[in-house]
Structures are given as C-alpha cells and as structure tokens.
Tab-separated table of C-alpha atoms and ligand atoms in Angstrom:
chain	number	residue	atom	x	y	z
N	1	SER	CA	72.144	195.102	151.703
N	2	THR	CA	72.701	191.951	152.307
N	3	ILE	CA	75.421	192.907	154.810
N	4	TYR	CA	73.629	196.069	155.960
N	5	ARG	CA	70.450	194.275	156.827
N	6	ASP	CA	72.755	192.032	159.078
N	7	GLY	CA	73.821	194.395	160.777
N	8	ALA	CA	70.282	195.327	161.732
N	9	SER	CA	69.977	192.330	163.009
N	10	GLY	CA	72.626	192.832	165.572
N	11	HIS	CA	75.097	190.550	163.325
N	12	ARG	CA	78.655	191.932	164.302
N	13	PRO	CA	81.564	191.381	161.381
N	14	VAL	CA	84.213	188.749	162.515
N	15	VAL	CA	87.011	191.172	160.939
N	16	PRO	CA	87.287	195.041	161.102
N	17	THR	CA	85.930	196.123	157.525
N	18	SER	CA	88.776	198.395	156.148
N	19	ALA	CA	91.770	197.044	154.985
N	20	GLN	CA	93.769	199.125	157.619
N	21	ALA	CA	91.751	198.010	160.949
N	22	LEU	CA	92.169	194.460	158.909
N	23	TYR	CA	95.859	194.894	159.205
N	24	ASN	CA	96.121	196.213	162.657
N	25	ALA	CA	94.002	193.500	163.904
N	26	ALA	CA	95.619	190.353	162.268
N	27	HIS	CA	99.500	192.307	163.897
N	28	ALA	CA	97.865	192.124	167.134
N	29	ALA	CA	96.825	188.622	166.885
N	30	MET	CA	99.652	187.214	165.029
N	31	SER	CA	103.059	185.990	166.305
N	32	PRO	CA	106.390	188.202	165.564
N	33	GLU	CA	107.456	185.120	163.025
N	34	ALA	CA	104.322	185.316	161.323
N	35	TRP	CA	103.733	188.818	160.384
N	36	ALA	CA	107.252	188.853	159.352
N	37	TYR	CA	106.758	186.030	156.802
N	38	VAL	CA	102.642	187.088	155.739
N	39	ALA	CA	102.882	191.043	156.120
N	40	GLY	CA	106.422	191.207	155.547
N	41	SER	CA	107.918	191.645	151.478
N	42	SER	CA	111.489	191.635	149.747
N	43	GLY	CA	114.138	194.703	150.404
N	44	SER	CA	113.378	197.859	151.235
N	45	GLU	CA	110.058	197.138	150.741
N	46	THR	CA	109.260	199.192	147.356
N	47	THR	CA	107.834	196.965	145.200
N	48	ALA	CA	105.285	196.674	147.571
N	49	ALA	CA	104.812	199.598	147.969
N	50	ALA	CA	104.700	200.294	144.020
N	51	ASN	CA	102.268	197.872	143.993
N	52	ARG	CA	99.644	200.236	146.082
N	53	ALA	CA	100.751	203.176	144.248
N	54	ALA	CA	100.027	201.709	140.664
N	55	LEU	CA	96.059	200.882	141.960
N	56	ASP	CA	96.290	204.425	142.982
N	57	ARG	CA	97.423	205.995	140.098
N	58	TRP	CA	94.214	205.112	138.700
N	59	ARG	CA	91.131	206.725	139.463
N	60	ILE	CA	87.112	205.296	138.953
N	61	VAL	CA	85.085	207.668	136.453
N	62	PRO	CA	81.613	207.112	137.351
N	63	ARG	CA	78.287	207.613	135.104
N	64	VAL	CA	75.041	207.775	136.033
N	65	LEU	CA	71.520	206.745	135.293
N	66	ARG	CA	71.785	203.386	133.720
N	67	ASN	CA	69.828	201.196	135.323
N	68	VAL	CA	72.013	199.492	137.369
N	69	ALA	CA	69.418	197.588	139.453
N	70	VAL	CA	70.074	194.093	138.479
N	71	ARG	CA	74.467	193.630	138.261
N	72	ASP	CA	76.336	190.354	137.279
N	73	LEU	CA	79.396	189.309	138.841
N	74	GLY	CA	80.338	186.314	137.241
N	75	ILE	CA	83.265	185.304	135.151
N	76	ASP	CA	84.005	182.365	132.394
N	77	LEU	CA	87.417	181.510	132.559
N	78	LEU	CA	89.306	177.877	131.281
N	79	GLY	CA	86.062	176.603	130.819
N	80	HIS	CA	84.813	177.056	133.939
N	81	HIS	CA	81.747	179.977	135.683
N	82	TYR	CA	82.715	181.310	138.293
N	83	PRO	CA	80.515	183.667	140.695
N	84	SER	CA	83.007	186.940	141.032
N	85	PRO	CA	86.182	187.549	139.412
N	86	VAL	CA	87.817	187.090	142.877
N	87	ILE	CA	90.188	184.138	143.286
N	88	ALA	CA	91.811	182.948	146.772
N	89	ALA	CA	95.597	183.275	145.413
N	90	PRO	CA	98.033	180.270	146.613
N	91	VAL	CA	99.461	181.011	150.012
N	92	GLY	CA	102.098	178.713	151.764
N	93	ALA	CA	102.820	177.843	155.295
N	94	LEU	CA	99.812	178.542	157.093
N	95	GLY	CA	100.105	176.488	158.985
N	96	LEU	CA	101.917	179.431	161.187
N	97	VAL	CA	98.927	180.999	160.983
N	98	HIS	CA	96.164	179.279	162.310
N	99	PRO	CA	96.249	175.641	163.046
N	100	ASP	CA	93.519	174.619	160.078
N	101	ALA	CA	95.151	176.675	158.049
N	102	ASP	CA	94.783	175.438	154.399
N	103	LEU	CA	91.726	173.381	155.712
N	104	ALA	CA	90.243	177.302	157.052
N	105	VAL	CA	90.529	178.187	153.386
N	106	ALA	CA	89.179	175.062	151.915
N	107	ARG	CA	85.875	175.595	153.969
N	108	ALA	CA	85.424	179.198	153.419
N	109	SER	CA	86.234	179.366	149.504
N	110	ALA	CA	83.775	176.438	149.170
N	111	GLU	CA	80.887	178.396	151.221
N	112	LEU	CA	81.467	180.923	148.627
N	113	GLY	CA	82.488	179.374	145.397
N	114	ILE	CA	85.442	181.009	145.438
N	115	PRO	CA	88.251	178.939	143.669
N	116	TYR	CA	90.879	178.376	145.964
N	117	ILE	CA	94.470	177.804	144.641
N	118	PHE	CA	96.272	175.316	146.946
N	119	SER	CA	99.777	175.938	147.758
N	120	ASN	CA	102.813	173.686	146.956
N	121	GLN	CA	103.809	175.084	150.210
N	122	ALA	CA	101.167	174.082	151.683
N	123	SER	CA	100.950	172.779	155.600
N	124	LYS	CA	97.964	170.359	154.371
N	125	THR	CA	98.059	168.054	151.947
N	126	MET	CA	96.257	168.642	148.502
N	127	GLU	CA	94.420	165.499	148.844
N	128	GLU	CA	92.772	166.106	152.557
N	129	THR	CA	91.773	170.063	151.722
N	130	ALA	CA	90.369	168.798	148.482
N	131	ALA	CA	87.781	166.491	150.544
N	132	ILE	CA	86.573	168.671	152.457
N	133	MET	CA	85.528	170.996	149.602
N	134	GLY	CA	83.140	168.837	147.692
N	135	ASP	CA	83.050	169.581	144.134
N	136	SER	CA	83.575	173.338	145.218
N	137	PRO	CA	86.442	175.122	142.414
N	138	ARG	CA	89.864	174.515	143.277
N	139	TRP	CA	93.267	175.216	141.476
N	140	PHE	CA	96.649	173.952	142.415
N	141	GLN	CA	100.053	175.940	142.469
N	142	LEU	CA	103.374	174.821	141.281
N	143	TYR	CA	106.666	175.489	141.698
N	144	TRP	CA	108.662	173.707	139.494
N	145	SER	CA	111.290	171.200	141.097
N	146	SER	CA	114.804	169.927	140.567
N	147	SER	CA	113.134	166.590	140.251
N	148	ASP	CA	111.067	165.925	137.003
N	149	ASP	CA	109.365	162.493	138.917
N	150	LEU	CA	108.119	164.881	141.823
N	151	VAL	CA	106.368	167.328	139.459
N	152	ALA	CA	105.005	163.920	137.403
N	153	SER	CA	103.863	163.153	140.747
N	154	LEU	CA	102.597	167.030	142.148
N	155	LEU	CA	100.531	167.441	138.638
N	156	ARG	CA	98.842	163.583	138.950
N	157	ARG	CA	98.069	164.208	142.708
N	158	ALA	CA	96.275	167.607	141.296
N	159	GLU	CA	94.517	165.874	139.152
N	160	GLY	CA	93.459	163.449	141.477
N	161	ALA	CA	92.078	166.073	144.203
N	162	GLY	CA	89.994	167.475	141.271
N	163	ALA	CA	92.164	170.565	140.282
N	164	GLN	CA	90.600	172.509	137.492
N	165	ALA	CA	93.385	174.832	136.308
N	166	ILE	CA	97.733	174.121	137.513
N	167	VAL	CA	99.250	177.436	138.331
N	168	ILE	CA	103.508	177.112	137.529
N	169	THR	CA	105.065	180.010	139.323
N	170	LEU	CA	107.845	181.758	138.053
N	171	ASP	CA	108.989	184.203	140.051
N	172	THR	CA	109.890	182.273	142.854
N	173	HIS	CA	113.002	179.912	141.923
N	174	THR	CA	115.163	181.805	144.399
N	175	LEU	CA	113.338	183.218	147.937
N	176	GLY	CA	113.630	186.814	147.414
N	177	TRP	CA	115.618	188.773	150.269
N	178	ARG	CA	113.152	189.112	153.520
N	179	PRO	CA	115.072	191.146	155.933
N	180	ARG	CA	112.141	190.854	158.725
N	181	ASP	CA	112.605	186.961	158.411
N	182	LEU	CA	116.467	187.015	158.044
N	183	ASP	CA	116.099	189.455	161.209
N	184	LEU	CA	114.569	186.909	163.040
N	185	ALA	CA	116.759	184.024	161.437
N	186	TYR	CA	112.762	182.482	161.055
N	187	LEU	CA	111.687	180.543	157.692
N	188	PRO	CA	108.294	178.648	157.870
N	189	PHE	CA	110.087	175.515	156.144
N	190	ILE	CA	112.589	175.087	157.935
N	191	HIS	CA	111.067	174.026	160.883
N	192	GLY	CA	108.350	172.073	158.733
N	193	ILE	CA	105.803	174.217	158.048
N	194	GLY	CA	104.173	174.017	154.885
N	195	ILE	CA	106.588	171.323	153.272
N	196	ALA	CA	102.821	168.818	153.482
N	197	GLN	CA	102.676	168.546	149.883
N	198	TYR	CA	106.295	167.323	150.034
N	199	THR	CA	106.369	164.985	152.664
N	200	SER	CA	102.532	163.602	151.313
N	201	ASP	CA	103.899	162.523	148.405
N	202	PRO	CA	105.535	159.224	147.359
N	203	VAL	CA	108.302	160.507	145.019
N	204	PHE	CA	109.844	163.186	147.972
N	205	ARG	CA	109.977	160.244	150.290
N	206	ALA	CA	111.736	157.988	148.441
N	207	ILE	CA	113.830	160.926	147.712
N	208	VAL	CA	114.058	161.273	151.758
N	209	ARG	CA	114.562	157.490	152.091
N	210	GLU	CA	117.435	157.114	149.376
N	211	ARG	CA	119.567	160.309	150.671
N	212	ALA	CA	119.253	158.776	154.325
N	213	ALA	CA	120.598	156.119	153.197
N	214	MET	CA	123.631	157.317	151.845
N	215	PRO	CA	126.664	158.295	153.918
N	216	SER	CA	127.340	160.966	156.050
N	217	ASP	CA	129.599	163.705	153.620
N	218	GLY	CA	130.974	166.221	156.051
N	219	PRO	CA	128.206	168.725	157.587
N	220	ARG	CA	125.288	167.033	156.555
N	221	PRO	CA	124.210	164.420	159.094
N	222	ARG	CA	124.351	160.480	159.484
N	223	VAL	CA	121.047	159.688	158.971
N	224	THR	CA	118.837	156.937	160.514
N	225	PRO	CA	115.696	155.641	159.137
N	226	ARG	CA	113.837	155.497	162.009
N	227	ALA	CA	114.476	159.477	162.011
N	228	VAL	CA	113.234	159.754	158.463
N	229	LYS	CA	110.170	157.751	159.597
N	230	THR	CA	109.898	160.352	162.604
N	231	LEU	CA	109.799	163.234	160.796
N	232	LEU	CA	108.079	162.926	157.999
N	233	ASP	CA	104.733	161.641	160.465
N	234	MET	CA	105.845	164.706	162.187
N	235	THR	CA	105.531	166.794	159.436
N	236	ARG	CA	102.339	165.471	158.762
N	237	HIS	CA	100.567	165.280	161.829
N	238	TYR	CA	102.000	168.161	163.600
N	239	PRO	CA	103.825	170.708	161.739
N	240	GLY	CA	105.449	173.540	163.471
N	241	ARG	CA	106.694	171.054	166.059
N	242	MET	CA	110.070	170.170	163.785
N	243	VAL	CA	111.948	172.782	165.478
N	244	GLU	CA	112.374	170.496	168.301
N	245	ASN	CA	112.545	167.976	166.625
N	246	LEU	CA	115.264	169.519	164.593
N	247	ARG	CA	117.277	170.087	167.665
N	248	SER	CA	118.370	166.596	167.738
N	249	GLY	CA	119.884	166.603	164.587
N	250	GLU	CA	119.166	163.828	162.409
N	251	PRO	CA	115.573	164.694	160.966
N	252	ARG	CA	117.416	168.042	159.358
N	253	VAL	CA	118.198	165.530	156.190
N	254	ALA	CA	114.836	165.763	155.073
N	255	VAL	CA	114.480	169.639	155.314
N	256	GLU	CA	117.466	169.400	153.386
N	257	THR	CA	116.126	167.428	151.068
N	258	PHE	CA	113.009	169.766	150.501
N	259	LEU	CA	115.315	172.703	149.815
N	260	ASP	CA	116.943	170.677	147.526
N	261	VAL	CA	114.616	169.677	145.698
N	262	PHE	CA	111.571	172.603	146.334
N	263	SER	CA	112.982	174.600	142.948
N	264	ARG	CA	115.095	174.756	139.863
N	265	PRO	CA	116.165	178.210	139.239
N	266	SER	CA	117.673	176.407	135.814
N	267	LEU	CA	114.069	176.586	134.181
N	268	THR	CA	114.021	178.286	130.244
N	269	TRP	CA	110.354	177.632	128.376
N	270	ASP	CA	111.724	175.051	126.202
N	271	GLU	CA	111.032	172.872	129.787
N	272	LEU	CA	107.088	173.689	129.872
N	273	ALA	CA	106.491	171.461	127.293
N	274	PHE	CA	106.833	168.415	130.189
N	275	ALA	CA	103.968	170.204	132.105
N	276	ARG	CA	102.302	170.217	128.919
N	277	LYS	CA	102.505	166.698	128.625
N	278	HIS	CA	101.859	165.292	132.421
N	279	THR	CA	98.570	167.131	132.806
N	280	SER	CA	95.950	167.085	130.250
N	281	LEU	CA	94.353	170.576	132.659
N	282	PRO	CA	94.491	173.886	131.553
N	283	ILE	CA	97.876	175.680	133.009
N	284	VAL	CA	98.180	179.231	133.667
N	285	LEU	CA	102.052	181.295	134.228
N	286	LYS	CA	102.078	182.849	137.696
N	287	GLY	CA	104.696	186.231	137.797
N	288	ILE	CA	104.406	187.628	134.727
N	289	GLN	CA	105.671	191.365	135.023
N	290	HIS	CA	106.858	191.905	130.729
N	291	PRO	CA	104.791	192.140	127.639
N	292	ASP	CA	108.210	190.079	125.871
N	293	ASP	CA	107.801	187.137	128.603
N	294	ALA	CA	103.752	187.034	128.014
N	295	ARG	CA	103.985	186.744	123.665
N	296	ARG	CA	105.871	184.343	124.788
N	297	ALA	CA	103.676	182.471	127.015
N	298	LEU	CA	101.223	182.678	124.177
N	299	ALA	CA	103.788	180.983	121.634
N	300	ALA	CA	104.386	178.358	124.600
N	301	GLY	CA	100.779	177.193	124.410
N	302	VAL	CA	99.735	178.403	127.706
N	303	ASP	CA	95.928	178.655	128.775
N	304	GLY	CA	96.646	181.883	130.820
N	305	ILE	CA	98.750	184.379	132.853
N	306	VAL	CA	98.725	185.916	136.078
N	307	VAL	CA	99.883	189.508	136.303
N	308	SER	CA	102.316	189.658	139.193
N	309	ASN	CA	104.923	190.503	141.390
N	310	HIS	CA	104.169	187.874	144.356
N	311	GLY	CA	102.863	190.823	145.874
N	312	GLY	CA	106.359	192.386	146.246
N	313	ARG	CA	107.930	189.940	148.170
N	314	GLN	CA	110.671	188.903	145.599
N	315	ILE	CA	112.856	191.237	143.922
N	316	ASP	CA	112.433	194.610	145.370
N	317	GLY	CA	112.483	197.368	143.616
N	318	ALA	CA	110.274	196.946	140.771
N	319	ILE	CA	107.775	198.370	138.733
N	320	GLY	CA	103.913	198.071	140.120
N	321	SER	CA	102.123	194.836	139.197
N	322	LEU	CA	99.025	197.123	137.955
N	323	ASP	CA	101.496	199.148	136.249
N	324	VAL	CA	103.232	196.395	133.803
N	325	LEU	CA	98.912	194.971	132.885
N	326	PRO	CA	97.957	197.283	130.066
N	327	ALA	CA	100.955	196.770	127.888
N	328	ILE	CA	100.541	192.628	128.709
N	329	VAL	CA	97.039	192.824	128.123
N	330	ASP	CA	97.634	194.456	124.330
N	331	ILE	CA	100.322	191.945	123.287
N	332	VAL	CA	97.731	188.789	124.776
N	333	GLY	CA	94.965	190.537	122.535
N	334	GLY	CA	92.362	188.976	123.810
N	335	ARG	CA	94.176	185.301	122.908
N	336	MET	CA	94.086	183.829	126.882
N	337	PRO	CA	92.914	185.193	130.043
N	338	VAL	CA	95.244	187.491	131.829
N	339	LEU	CA	94.400	187.156	135.580
N	340	PHE	CA	95.885	190.058	138.195
N	341	ASP	CA	97.722	189.620	141.307
N	342	SER	CA	99.738	192.212	143.972
N	343	GLY	CA	98.432	194.706	146.416
N	344	ILE	CA	94.190	194.155	145.887
N	345	ARG	CA	92.862	195.511	149.039
N	346	GLY	CA	89.266	196.500	148.300
N	347	GLY	CA	87.020	196.491	145.530
N	348	SER	CA	87.964	199.851	143.889
N	349	ASP	CA	91.310	198.073	143.867
N	350	ILE	CA	89.595	195.123	141.620
N	351	LEU	CA	87.523	196.901	139.294
N	352	LYS	CA	90.547	199.228	138.322
N	353	ALA	CA	92.518	195.499	137.564
N	354	LEU	CA	89.164	194.264	135.265
N	355	ALA	CA	88.699	197.524	133.595
N	356	LEU	CA	92.222	197.733	132.398
N	357	GLY	CA	91.551	193.771	131.088
N	358	ALA	CA	92.081	191.658	134.002
N	359	ALA	CA	89.836	188.964	133.441
N	360	ALA	CA	89.766	188.340	137.277
N	361	VAL	CA	92.169	189.073	140.568
N	362	LEU	CA	94.002	186.595	142.994
N	363	VAL	CA	94.145	187.951	146.737
N	364	GLY	CA	96.722	187.006	149.126
N	365	ARG	CA	97.058	189.047	152.177
N	366	PRO	CA	94.089	189.926	153.359
N	367	TRP	CA	92.690	186.728	153.766
N	368	VAL	CA	95.405	185.833	155.779
N	369	TYR	CA	94.539	188.720	158.136
N	370	GLY	CA	91.125	187.091	158.755
N	371	LEU	CA	92.379	183.500	159.201
N	372	ALA	CA	95.123	184.614	161.757
N	373	ILE	CA	91.925	186.655	163.419
N	374	ALA	CA	89.075	184.636	162.926
N	375	GLY	CA	90.284	181.167	161.472
N	376	SER	CA	87.837	180.163	158.824
N	377	ALA	CA	84.954	182.655	159.137
N	378	GLY	CA	87.537	185.457	158.927
N	379	VAL	CA	88.331	184.526	156.091
N	380	ARG	CA	84.984	184.022	154.560
N	381	GLU	CA	83.957	187.495	155.731
N	382	VAL	CA	87.194	189.293	154.145
N	383	LEU	CA	86.331	187.569	150.772
N	384	ARG	CA	82.768	188.264	151.201
N	385	ASN	CA	83.813	191.317	151.872
N	386	LEU	CA	85.488	191.826	149.254
N	387	VAL	CA	83.417	190.667	146.695
N	388	ALA	CA	80.386	192.702	148.152
N	389	GLU	CA	82.631	195.766	147.919
N	390	PHE	CA	83.076	194.957	144.191
N	391	ASP	CA	79.370	194.430	143.220
N	392	ILE	CA	79.138	197.993	145.318
N	393	ALA	CA	81.584	199.729	143.072
N	394	LEU	CA	80.477	198.004	140.017
N	395	GLY	CA	76.771	199.781	140.355
N	396	LEU	CA	78.105	202.768	142.005
N	397	SER	CA	80.656	203.358	138.536
N	398	GLY	CA	77.652	202.757	136.436
N	399	HIS	CA	77.992	199.076	135.364
N	400	THR	CA	75.844	195.821	135.198
N	401	SER	CA	78.305	193.463	134.196
N	402	ILE	CA	82.407	193.130	134.324
N	403	ALA	CA	82.001	192.683	130.406
N	404	GLU	CA	80.793	196.459	130.592
N	405	LEU	CA	84.093	197.556	132.555
N	406	SER	CA	86.727	199.079	130.012
N	407	ARG	CA	89.771	201.695	130.164
N	408	ASP	CA	87.334	203.989	129.603
N	409	SER	CA	85.617	203.439	133.139
N	410	LEU	CA	88.966	204.791	134.279
N	411	GLY	CA	91.032	207.913	134.751
N	412	GLU	CA	94.674	208.614	135.567
N	413	ARG	CA	95.443	210.955	138.501
N	414	PRO	CA	96.267	214.213	137.264
E	501	FNR	C1	101.925	183.799	148.969
E	501	FNR	N1	102.706	183.849	147.655
E	501	FNR	C2	102.370	182.681	146.672
E	501	FNR	N2	102.427	182.723	145.536
E	501	FNR	C3	102.373	181.181	145.415
E	501	FNR	O1	102.705	181.445	143.629
E	501	FNR	N3	102.885	180.423	146.290
E	501	FNR	C4	102.864	179.950	147.519
E	501	FNR	O2	103.383	179.725	148.024
E	501	FNR	C5	102.993	181.785	147.657
E	501	FNR	N4	102.982	181.884	149.362
E	501	FNR	C6	102.683	183.278	149.632
E	501	FNR	C7	102.808	183.485	151.198
E	501	FNR	C8	102.546	184.281	151.520
E	501	FNR	C9	102.256	184.762	153.339
E	501	FNR	C10	102.366	185.285	150.696
E	501	FNR	C11	101.947	186.766	151.775
E	501	FNR	C12	102.043	185.291	149.879
E	501	FNR	C13	102.051	185.398	146.880
E	501	FNR	C14	100.516	184.775	146.526
E	501	FNR	O3	99.715	184.265	145.873
E	501	FNR	C15	99.954	186.302	145.503
E	501	FNR	O4	100.858	186.577	144.418
E	501	FNR	C16	100.377	187.526	146.529
E	501	FNR	O5	99.722	187.254	148.107
E	501	FNR	C17	99.206	188.956	146.468
E	501	FNR	O6	99.840	190.219	146.638
E	501	FNR	P1	98.494	190.566	148.105
E	501	FNR	O7	97.282	190.440	147.527
E	501	FNR	O8	99.166	190.132	149.295
E	501	FNR	O9	99.091	192.127	148.114
C-alpha cells in the first residue's frame, strides 16, 4: 500500500512496473552488445522458455477469510535472518550495462537489506563493492579456477569482504553456446569487462607477470612488463577501454591468462573438500538440476544448493528449473536449504517456488534491466517491486508467512 500511496503524492516510478514493459524499456536503453549478453540465452533458447513454462504450469489456489492483515516475509537462512526471500543473483560483466556496475547494485540491495551475491566476474572488486554496503548482507560467488592458489585467494578475500556465504557455480565450467554473442563477435571478458576480481588479485597478478616473462610461443605475443602494468591498471580503472588497448596486441596475454585460469572443467565432487578447507563460511552449490546431484551435495557436506540452470544461458534444450525443484526438495528432506532461480519475474513466481519448497529465490535479469534504465534507483525499484508483489500475493493467497506455504497452496494447470 505504501507504493500505491506514493503514487497519490505524485511519485512516479523510475522503471516500468510490469515485467514485459521493463524488458522493453531495458532493450531500448542498452547497447546491442549489452542486450545480447544480458537478455540472451544459449542455443535456440529453449531452456529459457522452459523456465517460464515450468512456472506457468503451476497455478496458485487462493484461500480466503484467514486473517492475513499482518504478514511476515522474513526468512532464516544459513545462520542469518533476511527481510524477504529475495536474493540478488550473481551477475557478471555489469560494466557493460552501467558505469557504476556492481556498486549501483550494492547500494540498492543494501538499502533494502536484500543479500547481494557478488559475481566472480564482477566489474568492480569485491572490496570496493563491500566498502559501500556497511554491514548489509553480501555473499560471494566463485567460479572454480584452474589455479588452486587463485581459488584459495578469492575465498580468503571473500571472507575479508564480509561475505556471509560462498556460492560455487558449477554449471559454467565451459561457457554456453550463445548465438547472440557469437553473431556480434562480442564477449565482455575479452574486452576486459568483468575481470576486476582477477586483475585485483595478487595471485592472478603474479600469474600474469609470470606468463609475461615467458618467451613468446607461436601465436602468443611477447608481452612487456609495461604492457602488463597498463593492462592491469586499465581493467581496474577503465573497464571497457581495453578494446583499444588490445589492438596494440601485447596486453592480450592478461586476457588470455584470464581465459586459461577462469575455470576447471575437470572438477569433480572430491575436489570440493579443498573449498571446505579454505573457508569457514557456509558453502552453497549453484547449478544443481538432478536429484542425484542434490543427494551427492548432501553427502559432500555442503550447506545448501541453488536449483538453477543459469537462467537458460548454459545448456540449451534442458528441463525447466522449476520442473526439477519438487523432486530435489523431496530428496533433500529438509537437511539443507534448497534455493531456486531461473525465470523469476514477479511475486507469484516467487510464491510458487517457495510453495514447492524453495527456501529463497535468486533473481537475475529483472534488476539488470532496472540498472540499465535507471542505475541504482532502477535496481532498487525492481527489487522493491518484486518483494511488494510477493507480499501481496502471499496475502491474497491466504497466507501470513512463508512457513505457511506448501504444495497445497498450488494446483497444476489442467
Ligand atoms: C548471470 N548468471 C551468473 N551466475 C553466476 O553464478 N555467476 C555469474 O557471473 C553470472 N553472470 C550472469 C550474467 C548475466 C548477464 C545473467 C543474466 C546471468 C546467472 C544468474 O546468477 C542467475 O542464475 C540467473 O540470472 C537466473 O535467471 P533469471 O532470473 O535471469 O531468469
């Protein structure tokens, strides 16, 4: 009702309220490269469509006359209390969307008390992002590097930056086949956008310097120490300008080094113990879709999972993320929190995921659209709208808290 009252006092929204209008306005506000990267999914984009179809298969069955005047949206998760079940998903390369990038999101999420998961592919370092958040909640998302030392360094830095949990994303050891980006021959990381966690990392910097000192091998250009310094400084201070710098050839090695250390496709369950050894924070595995992988996550002793298919950006032709949630919730049996993402666009979507057993939801693209349209204020409004619409859906479906939601709150579409 506060939001409706704002309207009466002449406050106009800074972003369109409906998901479709938000999407359209973001399209108009973004460069073709940014739009391809953010809005695009993999292959023929059937996984992204399946995510929406899966949400649409379930319908809310409202109840009445249950005194829903006072509602509590709070959740307890991994040892912390959060004001709502909405979490800002890790999103890389935000420098492509807005110059304030991760800082704008940090400001907005801190204002709302919504946990923000810093991306491993951030455009601002986790330290500078954390610095503007006070003690508002933040988590850190890790891509498991081919370098053990870099993994350990990122975990150490995340603890220093006040992260409350570590999210290890497992579905992106290899970048998905993304036709929109391929058609534009554009990937942000190649242009130095989204590698700030690396260029600010002492281990990564040492790796780059070591490679720069190696003699040129075939197509890899000889890199002078000066070129490395220029590159490391430029990616830190002027992400995005790298493309001009790259034309000169030499600094390419740092980007290539990033591509080399970015991930470890050979990673197996056994290696998770390394992360456990290097952090005392709760560990959450993101990208779980199969009940047997949920069982293995439990056996590996992690603290939670995110049922996610990366918003349909990784494997094409996959099952909708919500379609796999009930079986995973069943196999986990309350022994660890099961979070959910991929396709959440409104309050009723949040309610459906929670009713099917999710402990919280991560939201990606919608607030990125808000960022593109109106910077930090846009992110804030999108997140606030999602929480407000969820609050209304909770009340209108006849519930006063998340604990009251169950599969009985839903019906399958005939
Ligand atoms: C992502 N996602 C993502 N995930 C992750 O673990 N690390 C990352 O760096 C990124 N980067 C990223 C960039 C962009 C532009 C998007 C849209 C997504 C995936 C993200 O965390 C989340 O799983 C999805 O965005 C959820 O789907 P929706 O909400 O976008 O439908």
